[in-house]
mmCIF file of C-alpha atoms in Angstrom:
data_model
loop_
_atom_site.group_PDB
_atom_site.id
_atom_site.type_symbol
_atom_site.label_atom_id
_atom_site.label_comp_id
_atom_site.label_asym_id
_atom_site.label_seq_id
_atom_site.Cartn_x
_atom_site.Cartn_y
_atom_site.Cartn_z
ATOM 1 C CA UNK A 15 -0.028 -0.005 -0.009
ATOM 2 C CA UNK A 16 1.814 3.036 -1.258
ATOM 3 C CA UNK A 17 -0.324 5.651 0.474
ATOM 4 C CA UNK A 18 0.578 9.175 -0.746
ATOM 5 C CA UNK A 19 3.350 9.416 -3.359
ATOM 6 C CA UNK A 20 5.180 12.772 -4.196
ATOM 7 C CA UNK A 21 7.411 13.273 -7.010
ATOM 8 C CA UNK A 22 9.997 14.527 -7.321
ATOM 9 C CA UNK A 23 11.660 14.467 -3.903
ATOM 10 C CA UNK A 24 14.108 17.218 -4.786
ATOM 11 C CA UNK A 25 14.083 19.966 -7.380
ATOM 12 C CA UNK A 26 16.096 22.992 -8.268
ATOM 13 C CA UNK A 27 14.543 25.599 -10.647
ATOM 14 C CA UNK A 28 15.596 28.853 -12.105
ATOM 15 C CA UNK A 29 13.521 31.866 -11.446
ATOM 16 C CA UNK A 30 10.632 32.058 -13.975
ATOM 17 C CA UNK A 31 10.667 28.365 -14.763
ATOM 18 C CA UNK A 32 7.556 26.405 -14.399
ATOM 19 C CA UNK A 33 6.900 22.909 -13.114
ATOM 20 C CA UNK A 34 4.438 20.586 -11.691
ATOM 21 C CA UNK A 35 4.684 18.680 -8.370
ATOM 22 C CA UNK A 36 2.937 15.503 -8.615
ATOM 23 C CA UNK A 37 0.790 13.886 -5.874
ATOM 24 C CA UNK A 38 -0.925 10.557 -6.018
ATOM 25 C CA UNK A 39 -2.819 8.569 -3.402
ATOM 26 C CA UNK A 40 -4.263 5.037 -3.743
ATOM 27 C CA UNK A 41 -6.469 5.111 -0.642
ATOM 28 C CA UNK A 42 -9.638 6.525 -2.500
ATOM 29 C CA UNK A 43 -9.499 9.547 -0.265
ATOM 30 C CA UNK A 44 -11.769 12.452 -1.228
ATOM 31 C CA UNK A 45 -9.874 15.165 0.437
ATOM 32 C CA UNK A 46 -6.401 16.237 -0.740
ATOM 33 C CA UNK A 47 -4.324 19.278 -0.032
ATOM 34 C CA UNK A 48 -0.935 20.952 -0.555
ATOM 35 C CA UNK A 49 1.115 22.582 2.176
ATOM 36 C CA UNK A 50 4.399 24.315 2.226
ATOM 37 C CA UNK A 51 6.704 24.121 5.168
ATOM 38 C CA UNK A 52 9.121 26.921 5.945
ATOM 39 C CA UNK A 53 11.409 27.317 9.011
ATOM 40 C CA UNK A 54 9.761 28.648 12.030
ATOM 41 C CA UNK A 55 6.312 28.861 10.279
ATOM 42 C CA UNK A 56 4.993 25.269 10.458
ATOM 43 C CA UNK A 57 2.842 24.022 7.541
ATOM 44 C CA UNK A 58 0.756 26.466 5.655
ATOM 45 C CA UNK A 59 -2.210 25.338 3.391
ATOM 46 C CA UNK A 60 -1.754 26.235 -0.266
ATOM 47 C CA UNK A 61 -4.788 24.714 -1.960
ATOM 48 C CA UNK A 62 -7.077 21.705 -1.211
ATOM 49 C CA UNK A 63 -9.720 19.723 -2.863
ATOM 50 C CA UNK A 64 -12.668 17.914 -1.415
ATOM 51 C CA UNK A 65 -13.265 15.751 -4.489
ATOM 52 C CA UNK A 66 -12.631 15.285 -8.100
ATOM 53 C CA UNK A 67 -13.370 18.568 -10.068
ATOM 54 C CA UNK A 68 -13.579 20.723 -6.799
ATOM 55 C CA UNK A 69 -10.549 22.800 -5.548
ATOM 56 C CA UNK A 70 -10.335 25.881 -3.247
ATOM 57 C CA UNK A 71 -7.574 28.224 -2.001
ATOM 58 C CA UNK A 72 -5.951 27.907 1.195
ATOM 59 C CA UNK A 73 -3.905 30.415 3.254
ATOM 60 C CA UNK A 74 -1.013 31.067 0.775
ATOM 61 C CA UNK A 75 -2.427 30.196 -2.863
ATOM 62 C CA UNK A 76 -0.649 32.928 -4.825
ATOM 63 C CA UNK A 77 1.761 31.641 -7.374
ATOM 64 C CA UNK A 78 0.268 28.160 -7.407
ATOM 65 C CA UNK A 79 -2.411 26.423 -9.400
ATOM 66 C CA UNK A 80 -4.140 23.060 -8.871
ATOM 67 C CA UNK A 81 -6.508 20.802 -10.568
ATOM 68 C CA UNK A 82 -8.329 17.621 -9.576
ATOM 69 C CA UNK A 83 -9.364 15.524 -12.535
ATOM 70 C CA UNK A 84 -9.332 12.181 -10.767
ATOM 71 C CA UNK A 85 -9.732 11.105 -7.204
ATOM 72 C CA UNK A 86 -6.165 9.706 -7.222
ATOM 73 C CA UNK A 87 -4.145 12.738 -8.422
ATOM 74 C CA UNK A 88 -3.649 16.344 -7.232
ATOM 75 C CA UNK A 89 -0.873 18.077 -8.991
ATOM 76 C CA UNK A 90 0.479 21.556 -7.898
ATOM 77 C CA UNK A 91 1.726 23.840 -10.696
ATOM 78 C CA UNK A 92 4.249 26.634 -10.170
ATOM 79 C CA UNK A 93 3.671 28.781 -13.359
ATOM 80 C CA UNK A 94 6.731 31.134 -12.869
ATOM 81 C CA UNK A 95 8.978 30.069 -10.084
ATOM 82 C CA UNK A 96 10.315 32.738 -7.562
ATOM 83 C CA UNK A 97 12.900 32.504 -4.923
ATOM 84 C CA UNK A 98 10.136 32.953 -2.255
ATOM 85 C CA UNK A 99 8.756 29.591 -3.325
ATOM 86 C CA UNK A 100 11.780 27.880 -2.114
ATOM 87 C CA UNK A 101 10.340 25.470 0.551
ATOM 88 C CA UNK A 102 9.400 21.940 1.348
ATOM 89 C CA UNK A 103 5.965 20.966 -0.149
ATOM 90 C CA UNK A 104 3.812 18.284 1.338
ATOM 91 C CA UNK A 105 0.694 16.718 -0.208
ATOM 92 C CA UNK A 106 -1.799 15.181 2.218
ATOM 93 C CA UNK A 107 -4.986 13.173 1.810
ATOM 94 C CA UNK A 108 -7.663 11.970 3.934
ATOM 95 C CA UNK A 109 -11.040 10.343 3.869
ATOM 96 C CA UNK A 110 -14.398 12.145 4.463
ATOM 97 C CA UNK A 111 -14.567 11.356 8.160
ATOM 98 C CA UNK A 112 -14.396 14.478 10.263
ATOM 99 C CA UNK A 113 -12.141 13.137 12.842
ATOM 100 C CA UNK A 114 -9.656 11.045 10.897
ATOM 101 C CA UNK A 115 -6.154 11.989 10.401
ATOM 102 C CA UNK A 116 -4.489 13.227 7.096
ATOM 103 C CA UNK A 117 -1.792 11.060 5.484
ATOM 104 C CA UNK A 118 1.116 12.981 4.158
ATOM 105 C CA UNK A 119 3.519 12.264 1.310
ATOM 106 C CA UNK A 120 7.276 12.292 1.907
ATOM 107 C CA UNK A 121 7.621 15.921 0.747
ATOM 108 C CA UNK A 122 9.346 17.681 -2.137
ATOM 109 C CA UNK A 123 12.234 19.988 -1.283
ATOM 110 C CA UNK A 124 12.121 22.775 -4.003
ATOM 111 C CA UNK A 125 14.870 25.399 -4.400
ATOM 112 C CA UNK A 126 14.469 28.285 -6.629
ATOM 113 C CA UNK A 127 17.591 30.146 -7.607
ATOM 114 C CA UNK B 210 -9.403 33.700 13.491
ATOM 115 C CA UNK B 211 -8.341 30.181 14.094
ATOM 116 C CA UNK B 212 -4.933 29.754 15.392
ATOM 117 C CA UNK B 213 -2.523 27.196 16.955
ATOM 118 C CA UNK B 214 0.288 28.300 19.225
ATOM 119 C CA UNK B 215 3.244 26.300 20.226
ATOM 120 C CA UNK B 216 5.372 28.396 22.486
ATOM 121 C CA UNK B 217 8.300 26.005 22.991
ATOM 122 C CA UNK B 218 10.585 26.105 20.007
ATOM 123 C CA UNK B 219 12.843 23.517 21.564
ATOM 124 C CA UNK B 220 12.752 21.061 24.485
ATOM 125 C CA UNK B 221 15.265 18.669 26.061
ATOM 126 C CA UNK B 222 14.285 15.546 28.050
ATOM 127 C CA UNK B 223 16.276 12.756 29.686
ATOM 128 C CA UNK B 224 15.631 9.330 28.212
ATOM 129 C CA UNK B 225 13.128 7.492 30.265
ATOM 130 C CA UNK B 226 11.471 10.529 31.627
ATOM 131 C CA UNK B 227 8.140 12.180 30.672
ATOM 132 C CA UNK B 228 7.864 15.380 28.669
ATOM 133 C CA UNK B 229 4.977 17.705 27.819
ATOM 134 C CA UNK B 230 4.748 19.716 24.626
ATOM 135 C CA UNK B 231 2.428 22.669 24.840
ATOM 136 C CA UNK B 232 -0.366 23.572 22.368
ATOM 137 C CA UNK B 233 -2.998 26.214 22.810
ATOM 138 C CA UNK B 234 -5.603 26.911 20.204
ATOM 139 C CA UNK B 235 -8.121 29.628 19.286
ATOM 140 C CA UNK B 236 -11.458 28.876 17.500
ATOM 141 C CA UNK B 237 -14.938 29.933 17.633
ATOM 142 C CA UNK B 238 -16.222 26.660 16.266
ATOM 143 C CA UNK B 239 -17.949 24.275 18.532
ATOM 144 C CA UNK B 240 -16.912 21.264 16.537
ATOM 145 C CA UNK B 241 -13.255 20.904 15.928
ATOM 146 C CA UNK B 242 -10.509 18.237 16.088
ATOM 147 C CA UNK B 243 -6.889 18.446 17.444
ATOM 148 C CA UNK B 244 -4.109 16.405 16.124
ATOM 149 C CA UNK B 245 -0.534 15.908 16.894
ATOM 150 C CA UNK B 246 2.095 14.833 14.174
ATOM 151 C CA UNK B 247 5.731 13.825 14.564
ATOM 152 C CA UNK B 248 8.386 14.892 12.034
ATOM 153 C CA UNK B 249 11.720 12.985 12.401
ATOM 154 C CA UNK B 250 14.856 14.343 10.727
ATOM 155 C CA UNK B 251 13.996 12.187 7.683
ATOM 156 C CA UNK B 252 11.066 14.608 7.029
ATOM 157 C CA UNK B 253 7.952 12.549 6.885
ATOM 158 C CA UNK B 254 4.880 13.512 8.877
ATOM 159 C CA UNK B 255 3.722 10.821 11.282
ATOM 160 C CA UNK B 256 0.307 10.989 12.824
ATOM 161 C CA UNK B 257 0.385 10.390 16.701
ATOM 162 C CA UNK B 258 -2.939 11.143 18.379
ATOM 163 C CA UNK B 259 -6.222 12.887 17.870
ATOM 164 C CA UNK B 260 -8.709 14.559 20.223
ATOM 165 C CA UNK B 261 -12.135 15.708 19.250
ATOM 166 C CA UNK B 262 -13.835 18.784 20.740
ATOM 167 C CA UNK B 263 -16.736 16.650 22.206
ATOM 168 C CA UNK B 264 -14.564 13.774 23.553
ATOM 169 C CA UNK B 265 -14.958 13.785 27.190
ATOM 170 C CA UNK B 266 -11.866 11.722 27.910
ATOM 171 C CA UNK B 267 -8.305 12.517 27.132
ATOM 172 C CA UNK B 268 -6.932 10.630 24.146
ATOM 173 C CA UNK B 269 -4.270 7.970 24.626
ATOM 174 C CA UNK B 270 -2.192 6.017 22.116
ATOM 175 C CA UNK B 271 0.563 3.956 23.684
ATOM 176 C CA UNK B 272 3.135 6.263 25.213
ATOM 177 C CA UNK B 273 1.412 9.350 23.959
ATOM 178 C CA UNK B 274 -1.437 11.010 25.701
ATOM 179 C CA UNK B 275 -3.280 14.289 25.118
ATOM 180 C CA UNK B 276 -4.090 16.545 27.977
ATOM 181 C CA UNK B 277 -7.167 18.269 26.645
ATOM 182 C CA UNK B 278 -8.491 21.260 28.730
ATOM 183 C CA UNK B 279 -11.324 22.745 26.706
ATOM 184 C CA UNK B 280 -11.986 25.730 29.019
ATOM 185 C CA UNK B 281 -8.260 26.804 28.646
ATOM 186 C CA UNK B 282 -8.102 25.940 24.997
ATOM 187 C CA UNK B 283 -5.129 23.811 25.470
ATOM 188 C CA UNK B 284 -4.204 20.354 23.965
ATOM 189 C CA UNK B 285 -0.813 19.390 25.281
ATOM 190 C CA UNK B 286 1.050 16.245 24.213
ATOM 191 C CA UNK B 287 2.470 14.151 26.922
ATOM 192 C CA UNK B 288 5.119 11.563 25.919
ATOM 193 C CA UNK B 289 5.933 9.122 28.755
ATOM 194 C CA UNK B 290 9.051 7.138 29.096
ATOM 195 C CA UNK B 291 10.984 9.110 26.338
ATOM 196 C CA UNK B 292 13.154 7.189 23.981
ATOM 197 C CA UNK B 293 15.918 8.328 21.794
ATOM 198 C CA UNK B 294 13.833 7.805 18.759
ATOM 199 C CA UNK B 295 11.433 10.370 19.931
ATOM 200 C CA UNK B 296 13.866 13.103 19.048
ATOM 201 C CA UNK B 297 11.847 15.030 16.318
ATOM 202 C CA UNK B 298 9.807 18.072 15.548
ATOM 203 C CA UNK B 299 6.228 17.847 16.809
ATOM 204 C CA UNK B 300 3.416 19.797 15.343
ATOM 205 C CA UNK B 301 0.066 20.430 16.777
ATOM 206 C CA UNK B 302 -2.734 20.890 14.333
ATOM 207 C CA UNK B 303 -6.430 21.781 14.346
ATOM 208 C CA UNK B 304 -9.091 20.649 11.934
ATOM 209 C CA UNK B 305 -11.453 23.592 11.378
ATOM 210 C CA UNK B 306 -14.694 23.663 9.645
ATOM 211 C CA UNK B 307 -17.564 21.038 9.326
ATOM 212 C CA UNK B 308 -18.082 18.534 6.655
ATOM 213 C CA UNK B 309 -16.783 19.614 3.309
ATOM 214 C CA UNK B 310 -13.938 21.865 4.205
ATOM 215 C CA UNK B 311 -11.643 20.110 6.551
ATOM 216 C CA UNK B 312 -8.933 22.795 6.554
ATOM 217 C CA UNK B 313 -6.003 22.110 8.955
ATOM 218 C CA UNK B 314 -4.067 24.714 10.756
ATOM 219 C CA UNK B 315 -0.564 23.914 12.049
ATOM 220 C CA UNK B 316 1.400 25.359 14.895
ATOM 221 C CA UNK B 317 5.044 26.288 14.267
ATOM 222 C CA UNK B 318 6.276 23.135 16.041
ATOM 223 C CA UNK B 319 8.473 22.041 19.006
ATOM 224 C CA UNK B 320 11.714 20.461 18.332
ATOM 225 C CA UNK B 321 12.303 17.663 20.966
ATOM 226 C CA UNK B 322 15.764 16.262 21.829
ATOM 227 C CA UNK B 323 16.042 13.267 24.004
ATOM 228 C CA UNK B 324 19.256 12.967 25.872
ATOM 229 C CA UNK B 325 20.823 9.571 26.674
#
């Protein structure tokens, strides 16, 4: 059981480049989300989705796009990378139960130079 | 606005002793959930324990227990009999919103170091 899989694990981008961080889960979870983790700031919600075809913004959505065409996949797109987007990115999924925990991927460490 | 506060950036504890990691929260919701996650140096996020706002008893999971004081809006994590493998960053999180939203708010974390 793979759980939540993020690719790539590490990435270096030049300012202005675009890329997509991939996230896939095999638990048939309805809810998926993207967080960024920066030193001293905990995890901050970027975008989330409560089901295929439904996405919404979190606390820090600027500079990021998402889509949810299938239950399994929830890619995060950086259209024009900026050094401020240097961070560790986590994808998480959970089922529809209110009180169940979220399962996290291993994280993607992104550096924008 | 909903908020999670962890006031201890770093903590030390001797092996085999108990340690309490503090977490306070602020919410106007009546229904909410509180979670603790562990992040070892390898980086993954590991779920430890959950407490619902309507749960009357404190949650326990093995060596982890959650000291839930609703009136004080605190949800402290207690680790008993600390082990070297407990050295990690610990995050308190709150699930806000009712069915259909499930936003999680995280605190800034507490780095725990267990000393041999």
